[in-house]
Structure formats: structure tokens, C-alpha cells
């Protein structure tokens, strides 16, 4: 099969289709190269498949017409089909051997002895003369005579009417363009800022509903839109309405990116793809996971990722990236004055999760002195529901759990990065009182209460005991005041716990040297009410319990200091090591730390 050039650079030229796949486009790698701006790099292809020739549009900008109809998928070609590629038109014809096949068959029939008929040339000549005379007489009889002085009639060919000017029911007649006519300026001119890669990226980026509606999308978003040189309100993604039917020039502009321009047809029902904008040379597109990271060059904030950096001159730089909840990352980048560069960073999270269960429930949870939430009771169990603290700073943190009665427990937890730490905090405080039918009364921490009415209590020694429903006369939850009273009674009966007043009496009963010899370097559990609290630059807090006793607490948190200073506090329990009594008779306890009240 062959292509005959009907309109283009070489009209009448015959192009044989010698390859199974014949490509047409602006790229030099095509079989037929058409170097014209309206022709895409890979415009269309003609291929032989299963004994049939087919044509396919390769997502070209201005499309392919087969017999004046635009194609959207593969079409079978037949001899005599007309193919239009922008301003070029081709005729699909058979090879020379096939065109002469009918004449060869007629000659072959005569050779087999079929009868031949002589052509009556004389009679045909007489018939032609008679028809010519009839035509001449008809023109003389029916043609209107020109009046004297009138000018010769002229024939004028008017331009085809626009589609909206046609009468209802009439189809527009396509205009005939001769080879000498000039193509429209927007068909033959290219933007000076427009590269071949840009024009290729414009392949099918638009949609229209056929009623002047046009959707524009770009990657990245936020590009300015110009239609026929007029700036439109808004940025991509953008819907343009009430556009006139026909061709329009659309241009996208975004700072740091090359301008992208193309010609669109309204209406055009083909599928759309976002327009890919190309970076300008000397720019760097920096993305991070997660996004929203602050990018710094020395002390200058460049912006937030995803970020296109176009304010740095070509060269090497060291940037600092600080992501939300992520470790600080320093990266080396290079700004290239020949092409735009891209970089993607994966930032390591500096956050973790903490899941806390308290026993009993109704406990406030503090992390680094900040209130994080309250644990809620769980039906039928003494322990609380899980309190989930998500996206907290990883590493060692001060944790404090405080019951509504004022009893608290504190300690340190190590929260892992990008992982979850599960902790159960038990405050050994009495929460319930059970009265039995035999008049016995038990007080302890509620561990379980099932649907049958059975109860499990843990006493102050840590022993758990189950009471069945038939044994129980009444079960009562203790108030906060009752809990505080029971805690004070336990503390006063604790022989291993020294009060500050007991410590002072011991100091007065012996000489200073004997006290230091017997107690220096030993660690004791003590209880007392703080007075003045003083902190130094090294983070050590000195708590004055009396005129004769002071204790040094390293790393005491602000929340713990506030708790000690609270007027309502009944005192604190702590452990400390005796450093000794000085010459003025003042006892100093070092390396002190708070312990659980119960």
C-alpha cells in the first residue's frame, strides 16, 4: 500500500508503506517526518495487522482526521481513504500491481479466445458533434441577454458561515484551503519559552462538555491561566466557562517553571490529563515525607515542603530540614544552571505512642507536667480503659498518674520512636468496702466485679480475695476523703517510714559525730511537709523541710515543685541518702527522689 500526498510540502509524491509499522510525526525518528509546530513529536502510526492496514492517533495535540472525521481509536484503512495530519493530507491507495490487475484480467480473457468487439469510432464522433450543437442552441435560447452598457458578470465565492450562524438542520461545509493560502499565525508560530518537551506534555490535557466549558489541570497546581493572551481569574485546577467554539490558545505560567502553551478546540470531548510543567534551569524542587517541613539555609527560611527553590544561585549548599514531629535533617544540595533538579527526603519521626491503663480508674495522666487525659472506668473490672496518647515526643519522659483522691504515682517512661509503649500503672489504694452477712467488713482495691455479683478485692498486703454474691450484704465505693484518711492511717503505722520530726529527735539525742558515724551514707524513706524550695542552675532543687533538715532533689519537675508548694498537700514521701550534719547542726539529704504515696 502507498500514501499519496494531496496537500503538504510535496503534493503528488507517492510514499510506499514498506514497513509493518509506519509512523508520522515531528520527531526525527519517525518514518515520515513533518517539521511543523502543529504536528506532535509522535503524531500517528499506520500498521499492518491480520492482513488489514489500521491507523491510530498517538495522543497528538491536534488529532488525526480520517475522511474529515477525527479518530479516537484504531480505524481500518481502505483504498481511497483521506488522512489529514494538521495541514497535511494524504490519500491511501493500493500498490501499482494491484491497480493494473483489472486490465490484466481483461487481456488474459482475450488470450483465451473470448470474442472481441470493434469500437465504432465514426458513429461516436457524429454523436459528440450533435450533442455539442444541442448545448450551444440551449445556451442561446435560455441565457438572459445583457443590457447595453452593463459590465460583465462576476462570480464571488463567499466564506463559509460560522456554525452558530447556520440555519437549524443544516451542516457546515468545510472550507477548501489551497496550497497558496497562509495558515493561521497560532498554527505556525511557537512560544519562545516553549520547549519540545513542554509541547509533548500538553498531550490531551483538557476536557470540554461541548458547551464552552473547559477544565484545566496542572502538575504542580497553582499555575496562572491565559486564554488567547488574556489572564483568567484563578489558578489551576480551573474551570473556564462560556468559551466561544473554535480554536483557542491556552498558556500556563508558574514562577520557577517554563511557560507551557497549546492550542485547544472547543468543543473537544477527548479524555484529559494534567499538564506537566517543566522546571526552569537553576531551580530545585524539594519534597519531604511527611510534607510540611521547614527548609532553612543558614538562618534564612526558604519555605515549607513541597518547595521549589529558585532564590539560590547555582552552586552547592547545605540545607536544614525540620519536619513536624521529625528529627532534624541536614542535606547537601546542588543548584544546576543547566537544568532543574529534584530531591525527595524521608524524615525520621521523633514521635511515638503511649497506651496507659490505671488501677483504679478515674486517674489524671501527666506527661512532662502536661495534662494528657483521664482514664475511664471499665465495666466489671477494677482497671481502667486504655488511654491512648498518640504522637508524643519519643525518649525518656516524666510520667505521673494522680487519682481523684489526690494519691499519685510517678516515674519515667521511655517512649519508642514510631512505636507504641504499653504501661499499666497500679495505685495500691483502697477503693471499695464490702460488708458480709456475718458482719465482717473488708476494705481494699476492687479488682473484679462480674455480672453474677461476685467481687474480688485486694487488701493492703497485696492479697486478693473473692466474695460470692450470697455472702455480700452491701458493697460501697469509698469517697475521696475516706481514701485519704485510710492512706494517712497506713502511713502513721508504717514502721519503716521516718517523719521529719522523728529524724530531728534522733539528731538531738546523740552527738553530731555519733549521728554522722551511724547514719552517713544510708538511705531512708521519709515523709514531711515541704517549706521553701530553691533551684540552682544545675537543675538541683533544695527543699527546706525544717530549720534543721534540707533535702536535695536532682531533676525535680515543675509539676512536682507545684505539688509540693500546694497549700492543701499533707506532705510528700521521698527517699534520700544522709550526707551528714554540718557544723551548724543542719542535716543534708542528697540524691532524693519522690516515691509513691501508697
Coordinates of C-alpha atoms in Angstrom, one line a residue:
X1 CA 0.0 0.0 0.0
X2 CA 1.0 3.6 -0.6
X3 CA 0.3 7.2 0.6
X4 CA -0.2 9.9 -2.0
X5 CA 0.4 13.5 -0.8
X6 CA -2.6 15.6 -1.6
X7 CA -1.7 18.6 0.4
X8 CA 1.6 19.5 2.0
X9 CA 5.3 20.2 1.2
X10 CA 5.4 17.8 -1.9
X11 CA 1.9 17.4 -3.5
X12 CA 1.6 14.3 -5.7
X13 CA 4.5 12.5 -4.0
X14 CA 4.0 8.7 -3.6
X15 CA 5.2 7.3 -0.2
X16 CA 5.3 3.4 -0.2
X17 CA 4.4 1.7 3.1
X18 CA 7.2 -0.8 3.2
X19 CA 7.3 -1.2 6.9
X20 CA 4.8 -3.1 9.0
X21 CA 4.6 0.0 11.3
X22 CA 4.8 3.4 9.6
X23 CA 5.0 6.4 12.0
X24 CA 4.3 10.1 11.3
X25 CA 5.4 13.0 13.5
X26 CA 7.8 15.8 14.1
X27 CA 10.5 13.6 15.8
X28 CA 13.4 12.7 13.6
X29 CA 12.9 9.0 14.5
X30 CA 9.6 8.8 12.6
X31 CA 9.4 7.1 9.1
X32 CA 7.7 10.3 7.8
X33 CA 9.0 13.5 9.5
X34 CA 6.8 16.6 9.3
X35 CA 8.7 19.5 10.9
X36 CA 5.8 21.8 11.8
X37 CA 4.6 23.2 15.2
X38 CA 1.1 21.8 14.9
X39 CA 2.4 18.2 14.4
X40 CA 3.2 16.3 17.6
X41 CA 6.5 14.5 18.0
X42 CA 4.7 11.2 17.6
X43 CA 1.5 12.2 15.9
X44 CA 0.1 8.9 14.5
X45 CA 1.0 5.4 13.2
X46 CA -0.1 3.2 10.3
X47 CA 0.4 -0.5 10.8
X48 CA -0.5 -3.8 9.1
X49 CA -2.2 -6.3 11.4
X50 CA -4.0 -9.5 10.4
X51 CA -3.9 -8.6 6.7
X52 CA -5.5 -5.2 7.3
X53 CA -4.0 -1.7 7.5
X54 CA -5.0 0.4 10.5
X55 CA -4.3 4.0 11.6
X56 CA -4.1 5.1 15.2
X57 CA -3.7 8.6 16.9
X58 CA -0.7 8.6 19.2
X59 CA -2.3 11.1 21.6
X60 CA -1.4 14.1 19.3
X61 CA -2.3 17.6 20.2
X62 CA -4.3 18.5 17.1
X63 CA -5.6 15.0 16.3
X64 CA -5.9 12.9 13.1
X65 CA -8.8 13.2 10.6
X66 CA -9.9 10.2 8.6
X67 CA -12.3 11.3 5.8
X68 CA -12.8 14.6 7.6
X69 CA -13.7 12.9 10.9
X70 CA -11.4 12.9 14.0
X71 CA -10.5 9.4 15.2
X72 CA -10.2 8.4 18.9
X73 CA -9.1 4.8 18.5
X74 CA -7.8 2.4 15.8
X75 CA -9.5 2.7 12.4
X76 CA -9.2 0.3 9.4
X77 CA -7.9 1.9 6.3
X78 CA -9.4 1.2 2.8
X79 CA -8.2 2.3 -0.6
X80 CA -9.4 5.9 -1.3
X81 CA -9.4 7.0 2.4
X82 CA -8.2 10.5 3.0
X83 CA -5.9 11.1 6.0
X84 CA -5.3 14.6 7.5
X85 CA -2.4 15.3 9.8
X86 CA -2.7 19.0 10.8
X87 CA -2.2 20.9 7.4
X88 CA -1.1 17.8 5.5
X89 CA -3.4 15.5 3.6
X90 CA -2.7 12.0 2.2
X91 CA -4.6 9.5 0.1
X92 CA -4.4 5.9 1.0
X93 CA -4.0 3.9 -2.3
X94 CA -3.1 0.4 -3.4
X95 CA 0.2 -0.6 -5.0
X96 CA 0.8 -0.3 -8.8
X97 CA 0.5 -4.0 -9.4
X98 CA -3.0 -4.1 -7.8
X99 CA -4.2 -1.1 -9.8
X100 CA -3.5 -2.8 -13.1
X101 CA -4.9 -6.1 -12.1
X102 CA -8.3 -5.5 -13.7
X103 CA -6.7 -4.6 -17.1
X104 CA -4.5 -7.7 -16.9
X105 CA -7.6 -9.9 -16.3
X106 CA -9.3 -8.4 -19.4
X107 CA -6.3 -9.1 -21.5
X108 CA -6.0 -12.6 -20.1
X109 CA -9.6 -13.3 -21.2
X110 CA -8.9 -12.3 -24.8
X111 CA -5.9 -14.6 -24.9
X112 CA -8.2 -17.5 -24.0
X113 CA -10.2 -16.9 -27.2
X114 CA -13.1 -14.8 -25.9
X115 CA -14.9 -12.8 -28.7
X116 CA -13.6 -9.3 -29.4
X117 CA -15.8 -6.3 -30.3
X118 CA -14.8 -3.5 -32.7
X119 CA -15.3 0.1 -31.4
X120 CA -17.4 2.2 -33.9
X121 CA -15.3 5.3 -33.8
X122 CA -17.1 7.1 -36.6
X123 CA -20.5 6.9 -35.0
X124 CA -19.1 8.1 -31.7
X125 CA -17.7 11.2 -33.4
X126 CA -21.0 12.1 -35.1
X127 CA -22.8 11.7 -31.7
X128 CA -20.4 14.1 -30.0
X129 CA -20.9 16.8 -32.7
X130 CA -24.7 16.5 -32.3
X131 CA -24.6 16.9 -28.5
X132 CA -22.3 19.9 -28.8
X133 CA -24.8 21.7 -31.2
X134 CA -27.7 21.0 -28.8
X135 CA -25.8 22.5 -25.9
X136 CA -25.0 25.7 -27.9
X137 CA -28.6 26.2 -29.0
X138 CA -29.8 25.8 -25.4
X139 CA -27.4 28.5 -24.1
X140 CA -28.5 30.9 -26.9
X141 CA -32.2 30.4 -26.2
X142 CA -32.3 30.4 -22.4
X143 CA -29.4 32.7 -21.3
X144 CA -30.6 36.3 -20.4
X145 CA -29.2 39.0 -22.6
X146 CA -27.1 41.7 -21.1
X147 CA -28.4 45.2 -21.3
X148 CA -26.4 47.8 -23.1
X149 CA -23.7 49.4 -21.0
X150 CA -23.7 46.8 -18.3
X151 CA -20.5 45.2 -17.1
X152 CA -19.6 41.6 -17.3
X153 CA -21.0 39.4 -14.6
X154 CA -18.5 38.2 -11.9
X155 CA -18.7 35.1 -9.7
X156 CA -18.0 35.7 -6.0
X157 CA -17.2 32.9 -3.5
X158 CA -18.3 33.8 0.0
X159 CA -16.6 32.5 3.1
X160 CA -18.4 29.6 4.9
X161 CA -20.7 30.7 7.7
X162 CA -19.8 30.1 11.3
X163 CA -21.6 27.2 13.0
X164 CA -23.8 29.4 15.1
X165 CA -25.0 31.3 12.0
X166 CA -26.3 28.3 10.2
X167 CA -30.0 27.6 9.9
X168 CA -31.4 24.8 12.0
X169 CA -30.9 21.4 10.5
X170 CA -28.0 22.5 8.1
X171 CA -24.5 21.0 8.4
X172 CA -21.5 23.3 8.0
X173 CA -19.5 22.9 4.8
X174 CA -15.7 22.6 5.4
X175 CA -13.7 25.4 3.7
X176 CA -11.3 24.4 0.9
X177 CA -7.8 25.7 1.6
X178 CA -5.5 25.9 -1.4
X179 CA -1.7 25.4 -1.2
X180 CA -1.1 29.1 -1.5
X181 CA -3.2 30.1 1.5
X182 CA -1.3 31.1 4.6
X183 CA -2.1 29.0 7.8
X184 CA -3.2 31.0 10.9
X185 CA -0.5 32.5 12.9
X186 CA -1.2 30.4 16.0
X187 CA -0.8 27.3 13.9
X188 CA 2.7 28.1 12.7
X189 CA 4.3 30.1 15.5
X190 CA 5.7 28.7 18.7
X191 CA 6.4 30.5 22.0
X192 CA 10.0 31.3 22.5
X193 CA 9.8 29.9 26.0
X194 CA 8.2 26.6 24.8
X195 CA 10.5 23.6 24.5
X196 CA 9.7 20.3 22.6
X197 CA 9.3 18.5 25.9
X198 CA 6.7 21.1 27.0
X199 CA 4.7 20.7 23.9
X200 CA 4.7 16.9 24.3
X201 CA 3.5 17.3 27.9
X202 CA 0.4 19.2 26.6
X203 CA -0.9 15.9 25.0
X204 CA -4.6 15.8 25.8
X205 CA -4.7 17.8 29.0
X206 CA -8.1 19.4 28.5
X207 CA -11.8 18.4 28.5
X208 CA -14.9 20.2 27.3
X209 CA -18.5 19.4 27.6
X210 CA -19.3 20.9 24.2
X211 CA -20.9 24.0 25.7
X212 CA -18.0 26.3 26.1
X213 CA -16.8 24.6 29.3
X214 CA -13.1 23.8 29.7
X215 CA -11.3 22.1 32.6
X216 CA -7.6 22.9 33.1
X217 CA -5.3 20.9 35.5
X218 CA -1.6 21.1 36.0
X219 CA 1.2 19.4 38.0
X220 CA 2.1 21.2 40.1
X221 CA -1.1 23.1 40.8
X222 CA -1.4 26.9 41.2
X223 CA -0.5 28.0 37.6
X224 CA -1.8 31.2 36.1
X225 CA -4.0 30.7 33.0
X226 CA -4.0 32.8 29.9
X227 CA -6.6 32.2 27.1
X228 CA -5.8 34.0 23.8
X229 CA -3.4 36.2 25.7
X230 CA -6.0 37.3 28.4
X231 CA -5.3 36.4 32.0
X232 CA -8.1 34.4 33.6
X233 CA -9.3 34.7 37.2
X234 CA -8.0 31.9 39.4
X235 CA -5.3 29.3 39.2
X236 CA -5.2 25.6 38.2
X237 CA -7.2 23.5 38.7
X238 CA -9.6 25.9 37.0
X239 CA -12.9 25.6 35.1
X240 CA -13.4 28.1 32.3
X241 CA -17.0 28.7 31.1
X242 CA -18.7 30.3 28.2
X243 CA -15.8 29.9 25.8
X244 CA -16.6 30.5 22.1
X245 CA -16.5 27.5 19.9
X246 CA -13.4 27.1 17.8
X247 CA -9.7 27.2 18.4
X248 CA -8.1 29.0 21.4
X249 CA -4.5 29.5 22.6
X250 CA -4.1 28.4 26.2
X251 CA -0.9 29.2 28.2
X252 CA 0.0 28.3 31.8
X253 CA 2.6 30.3 33.8
X254 CA 4.0 29.5 37.2
X255 CA 7.1 31.0 38.9
X256 CA 10.1 28.7 38.6
X257 CA 8.6 26.8 35.7
X258 CA 8.7 27.1 31.9
X259 CA 5.7 28.6 30.3
X260 CA 3.5 25.9 28.6
X261 CA 1.3 26.8 25.6
X262 CA -1.0 24.8 23.3
X263 CA -4.0 25.1 21.0
X264 CA -7.3 23.7 22.1
X265 CA -10.5 23.0 20.2
X266 CA -13.9 23.9 21.7
X267 CA -15.8 21.6 21.9
X268 CA -13.4 18.7 22.4
X269 CA -14.7 15.6 24.2
X270 CA -11.5 13.7 24.5
X271 CA -10.2 12.5 27.9
X272 CA -8.0 14.8 29.9
X273 CA -4.7 14.6 31.6
X274 CA -3.0 17.2 33.9
X275 CA -0.4 19.4 32.2
X276 CA 3.1 18.6 33.4
X277 CA 5.0 21.9 34.0
X278 CA 8.8 21.7 33.5
X279 CA 11.2 23.4 35.9
X280 CA 13.4 26.2 34.8
X281 CA 17.2 25.7 35.0
X282 CA 18.7 26.8 38.3
X283 CA 15.8 25.6 40.4
X284 CA 15.4 22.8 43.0
X285 CA 12.1 21.0 43.8
X286 CA 12.4 19.6 47.3
X287 CA 9.7 17.2 48.6
X288 CA 9.6 15.5 52.0
X289 CA 7.7 12.7 53.6
X290 CA 5.9 13.8 55.6
X291 CA 5.3 17.1 53.9
X292 CA 5.1 20.5 55.6
X293 CA 8.8 20.5 56.7
X294 CA 10.5 23.9 57.1
X295 CA 13.6 24.3 54.9
X296 CA 16.4 26.6 56.2
X297 CA 19.6 27.8 54.6
X298 CA 21.7 29.0 57.5
X299 CA 19.4 31.5 59.2
X300 CA 17.1 32.1 56.2
X301 CA 13.8 30.3 56.0
X302 CA 13.3 29.3 52.4
X303 CA 9.8 27.8 52.7
X304 CA 7.8 24.7 53.5
X305 CA 7.9 21.5 51.5
X306 CA 6.9 20.7 48.8
X307 CA 9.1 23.7 47.9
X308 CA 10.5 25.0 44.6
X309 CA 13.7 26.8 45.4
X310 CA 14.6 29.5 42.8
X311 CA 16.3 32.1 45.0
X312 CA 19.7 30.5 45.3
X313 CA 22.4 31.0 42.7
X314 CA 24.0 27.9 41.1
X315 CA 26.3 26.1 43.4
X316 CA 26.5 23.7 46.4
X317 CA 24.5 24.4 49.6
X318 CA 23.8 22.7 52.9
X319 CA 20.1 22.9 53.9
X320 CA 18.5 22.1 57.2
X321 CA 15.0 20.4 57.1
X322 CA 12.8 20.4 60.2
X323 CA 9.7 18.4 59.7
X324 CA 6.7 18.4 62.1
X325 CA 7.4 15.7 64.7
X326 CA 10.6 14.6 62.9
X327 CA 14.3 14.5 63.5
X328 CA 16.2 17.5 62.1
X329 CA 17.9 16.5 58.9
X330 CA 20.8 18.3 57.1
X331 CA 21.2 17.7 53.4
X332 CA 23.7 18.7 50.7
X333 CA 22.1 20.0 47.5
X334 CA 23.4 21.4 44.2
X335 CA 21.8 24.1 42.1
X336 CA 22.4 23.4 38.4
X337 CA 22.3 26.3 35.9
X338 CA 21.6 23.9 33.0
X339 CA 18.5 22.0 34.3
X340 CA 16.1 21.9 37.2
X341 CA 16.9 19.4 40.0
X342 CA 14.5 17.4 42.2
X343 CA 15.1 15.8 45.6
X344 CA 12.8 13.7 47.9
X345 CA 13.6 13.3 51.6
X346 CA 12.2 10.7 54.0
X347 CA 12.2 12.3 57.5
X348 CA 12.6 10.1 60.6
X349 CA 9.8 10.5 63.0
X350 CA 10.6 11.8 66.5
X351 CA 7.2 10.8 67.9
X352 CA 5.8 7.7 69.5
X353 CA 2.6 6.5 71.1
X354 CA 1.8 5.6 74.8
X355 CA -1.0 3.4 76.0
X356 CA -1.8 3.6 79.7
X357 CA -4.1 1.5 81.9
X358 CA -4.5 2.5 85.5
X359 CA -5.8 0.6 88.5
X360 CA -8.1 2.1 89.8
X361 CA -9.7 4.2 87.1
X362 CA -10.5 7.9 87.2
X363 CA -6.9 8.9 87.2
X364 CA -5.4 12.0 85.6
X365 CA -2.3 11.4 83.5
X366 CA 0.5 13.9 83.2
X367 CA 3.5 13.7 80.8
X368 CA 6.3 16.2 81.4
X369 CA 3.9 18.1 83.7
X370 CA 1.4 18.5 80.9
X371 CA -2.1 17.1 81.5
X372 CA -2.8 14.4 78.8
X373 CA -6.2 13.0 79.8
X374 CA -8.1 11.0 82.3
X375 CA -8.6 7.2 82.5
X376 CA -12.2 6.0 82.4
X377 CA -13.7 3.0 84.3
X378 CA -14.3 -0.3 82.6
X379 CA -17.4 -2.3 83.4
X380 CA -16.9 -5.3 85.6
X381 CA -13.1 -4.6 86.1
X382 CA -11.1 -2.6 88.6
X383 CA -8.7 -1.4 85.9
X384 CA -9.5 1.4 83.5
X385 CA -10.0 1.5 79.8
X386 CA -6.9 2.2 77.7
X387 CA -5.9 5.8 77.4
X388 CA -4.1 6.2 74.1
X389 CA -1.6 9.1 73.8
X390 CA -0.6 9.4 70.1
X391 CA 2.2 11.4 68.5
X392 CA 4.0 12.3 71.7
X393 CA 7.8 13.1 71.8
X394 CA 9.8 10.0 71.9
X395 CA 12.5 9.4 74.5
X396 CA 12.5 9.4 78.3
X397 CA 9.6 11.3 79.8
X398 CA 8.4 12.0 83.3
X399 CA 5.0 10.3 83.9
X400 CA 2.7 11.0 86.8
X401 CA -0.7 9.4 87.5
X402 CA -3.0 11.1 90.0
X403 CA -6.1 9.6 91.4
X404 CA -9.1 11.8 92.2
X405 CA -8.4 11.4 95.9
X406 CA -5.0 13.1 95.4
X407 CA -2.9 10.0 95.7
X408 CA -0.4 9.8 92.9
X409 CA 2.4 7.7 91.4
X410 CA 5.3 8.9 89.3
X411 CA 8.2 7.6 87.3
X412 CA 10.0 7.7 84.0
X413 CA 9.0 6.0 80.8
X414 CA 11.0 5.5 77.6
X415 CA 8.7 6.1 74.6
X416 CA 10.0 4.5 71.4
X417 CA 10.1 6.3 68.0
X418 CA 7.4 5.3 65.5
X419 CA 6.2 2.6 68.0
X420 CA 3.8 2.2 71.0
X421 CA 4.7 1.7 74.6
X422 CA 2.0 0.0 76.8
X423 CA 2.1 0.5 80.6
X424 CA -0.2 -0.4 83.4
X425 CA 0.1 1.9 86.5
X426 CA -1.2 0.4 89.8
X427 CA -2.0 2.7 92.7
X428 CA -2.4 0.4 95.8
X429 CA -5.2 2.4 97.4
X430 CA -8.5 1.2 98.9
X431 CA -11.4 1.9 96.6
X432 CA -14.3 -0.3 97.9
X433 CA -15.8 -1.6 101.2
X434 CA -17.6 -5.0 101.3
X435 CA -20.0 -5.8 104.2
X436 CA -20.9 -9.5 104.6
X437 CA -24.0 -11.0 106.1
X438 CA -21.8 -12.3 109.0
X439 CA -21.0 -8.6 109.9
X440 CA -17.4 -8.9 108.6
X441 CA -16.1 -5.8 106.8
X442 CA -13.3 -5.9 104.1
X443 CA -11.6 -2.8 102.6
X444 CA -9.4 -3.0 99.6
X445 CA -8.8 -2.3 95.9
X446 CA -11.6 -3.6 93.6
X447 CA -10.1 -6.0 91.0
X448 CA -13.2 -7.5 89.5
X449 CA -17.0 -7.5 89.8
X450 CA -18.7 -9.9 87.4
X451 CA -22.3 -10.0 86.2
X452 CA -23.2 -12.6 88.8
X453 CA -22.4 -10.1 91.6
X454 CA -19.2 -11.8 92.8
X455 CA -16.4 -9.3 93.9
X456 CA -12.6 -9.7 94.1
X457 CA -10.8 -7.3 96.5
X458 CA -7.1 -6.8 97.1
X459 CA -6.1 -5.9 100.6
X460 CA -3.2 -3.6 101.7
X461 CA -0.8 -6.6 101.8
X462 CA -1.5 -7.4 98.2
X463 CA -3.6 -10.5 98.8
X464 CA -6.7 -10.9 96.6
X465 CA -9.9 -12.5 97.9
X466 CA -13.1 -13.4 96.2
X467 CA -16.5 -12.8 97.8
X468 CA -19.6 -14.5 96.3
X469 CA -22.9 -12.8 95.8
X470 CA -24.8 -14.8 98.6
X471 CA -22.1 -13.7 101.1
X472 CA -22.4 -10.0 100.3
X473 CA -24.8 -7.8 102.1
X474 CA -23.6 -4.5 100.7
X475 CA -20.7 -3.1 98.6
X476 CA -19.8 0.5 98.7
X477 CA -17.4 2.7 96.8
X478 CA -15.2 4.8 99.0
X479 CA -15.2 8.6 98.7
X480 CA -12.0 10.5 98.1
X481 CA -12.0 11.8 101.7
X482 CA -12.3 8.2 103.0
X483 CA -9.4 7.1 100.8
X484 CA -7.2 10.0 102.1
X485 CA -8.0 9.0 105.7
X486 CA -7.1 5.4 105.2
X487 CA -3.8 6.4 103.5
X488 CA -2.8 8.6 106.4
X489 CA -3.6 5.8 108.9
X490 CA -1.4 3.4 106.9
X491 CA 1.4 5.9 106.8
X492 CA 1.4 6.6 110.5
X493 CA 1.5 2.8 111.2
X494 CA 4.4 2.2 108.8
X495 CA 7.4 1.5 111.0
X496 CA 9.8 1.7 108.0
X497 CA 8.8 5.3 107.2
X498 CA 10.5 8.1 109.2
X499 CA 8.9 11.5 109.6
X500 CA 10.9 14.7 109.6
X501 CA 10.1 15.3 113.3
X502 CA 11.4 11.8 114.2
X503 CA 14.6 12.5 112.3
X504 CA 15.1 15.7 114.3
X505 CA 14.6 14.0 117.6
X506 CA 17.2 11.4 116.7
X507 CA 19.7 14.2 115.8
X508 CA 19.1 15.8 119.2
X509 CA 19.5 12.6 121.2
X510 CA 23.2 11.9 120.1
X511 CA 26.2 14.0 119.3
X512 CA 26.8 15.2 115.7
X513 CA 29.8 12.9 115.3
X514 CA 27.9 9.8 116.5
X515 CA 24.9 10.7 114.2
X516 CA 27.2 11.1 111.2
X517 CA 29.1 7.9 112.0
X518 CA 25.9 5.8 112.4
X519 CA 23.8 7.3 109.5
X520 CA 26.0 8.9 106.9
X521 CA 25.7 7.2 103.5
X522 CA 22.5 5.3 104.5
X523 CA 19.2 5.7 102.5
X524 CA 15.9 6.2 104.3
X525 CA 12.2 6.6 103.4
X526 CA 10.9 9.8 104.9
X527 CA 7.7 11.8 105.0
X528 CA 7.3 15.5 105.6
X529 CA 5.7 18.8 104.6
X530 CA 7.9 21.0 102.4
X531 CA 8.6 24.6 103.2
X532 CA 10.8 26.7 100.9
X533 CA 12.0 25.2 97.6
X534 CA 15.2 26.7 95.9
X535 CA 16.6 25.6 92.5
X536 CA 20.1 26.2 91.1
X537 CA 21.4 26.4 87.6
X538 CA 22.4 22.7 87.5
X539 CA 18.7 21.7 87.9
X540 CA 19.0 20.6 91.5
X541 CA 16.2 21.7 93.9
X542 CA 16.8 22.1 97.6
X543 CA 13.7 21.6 99.7
X544 CA 13.7 23.1 103.2
X545 CA 11.6 20.8 105.5
X546 CA 12.7 22.5 108.7
X547 CA 15.4 24.6 110.2
X548 CA 17.5 21.5 110.7
X549 CA 16.6 19.3 107.7
X550 CA 17.1 20.0 104.0
X551 CA 16.9 17.6 101.0
X552 CA 18.4 17.9 97.5
X553 CA 16.3 16.7 94.6
X554 CA 18.1 16.5 91.2
X555 CA 15.8 16.9 88.2
X556 CA 12.7 17.9 90.0
X557 CA 9.9 18.8 87.5
X558 CA 7.9 21.9 87.6
X559 CA 4.8 19.9 88.2
X560 CA 6.3 18.2 91.2
X561 CA 7.5 21.6 92.6
X562 CA 4.0 23.0 92.3
X563 CA 2.6 19.9 94.1
X564 CA 5.0 20.4 97.0
X565 CA 4.1 24.1 97.2
X566 CA 0.3 23.4 97.2
X567 CA -1.2 24.5 100.5
X568 CA -3.6 21.5 100.5
X569 CA -0.8 18.9 100.4
X570 CA -0.4 16.8 103.5
X571 CA 3.2 16.1 102.8
X572 CA 5.4 14.1 100.4
X573 CA 7.1 10.8 100.7
X574 CA 10.6 10.5 99.4
X575 CA 13.8 8.5 99.7
X576 CA 17.2 10.2 100.4
X577 CA 20.7 9.4 101.4
X578 CA 22.2 11.0 104.5
X579 CA 25.1 13.2 103.6
X580 CA 25.6 14.3 107.3
X581 CA 25.1 17.1 109.8
X582 CA 27.3 20.2 109.3
X583 CA 28.9 22.4 112.0
X584 CA 25.7 24.5 112.2
X585 CA 23.7 21.4 113.0
X586 CA 21.8 21.2 109.7
X587 CA 21.2 17.7 108.2
X588 CA 21.5 17.4 104.4
X589 CA 19.9 14.6 102.5
X590 CA 21.3 14.1 98.9
X591 CA 20.0 12.2 95.8
X592 CA 16.4 12.4 97.0
X593 CA 13.5 11.3 94.8
X594 CA 9.8 11.2 95.3
X595 CA 8.1 7.8 95.8
X596 CA 4.6 6.5 95.5
X597 CA 2.4 7.7 98.3
X598 CA 0.7 4.3 98.6

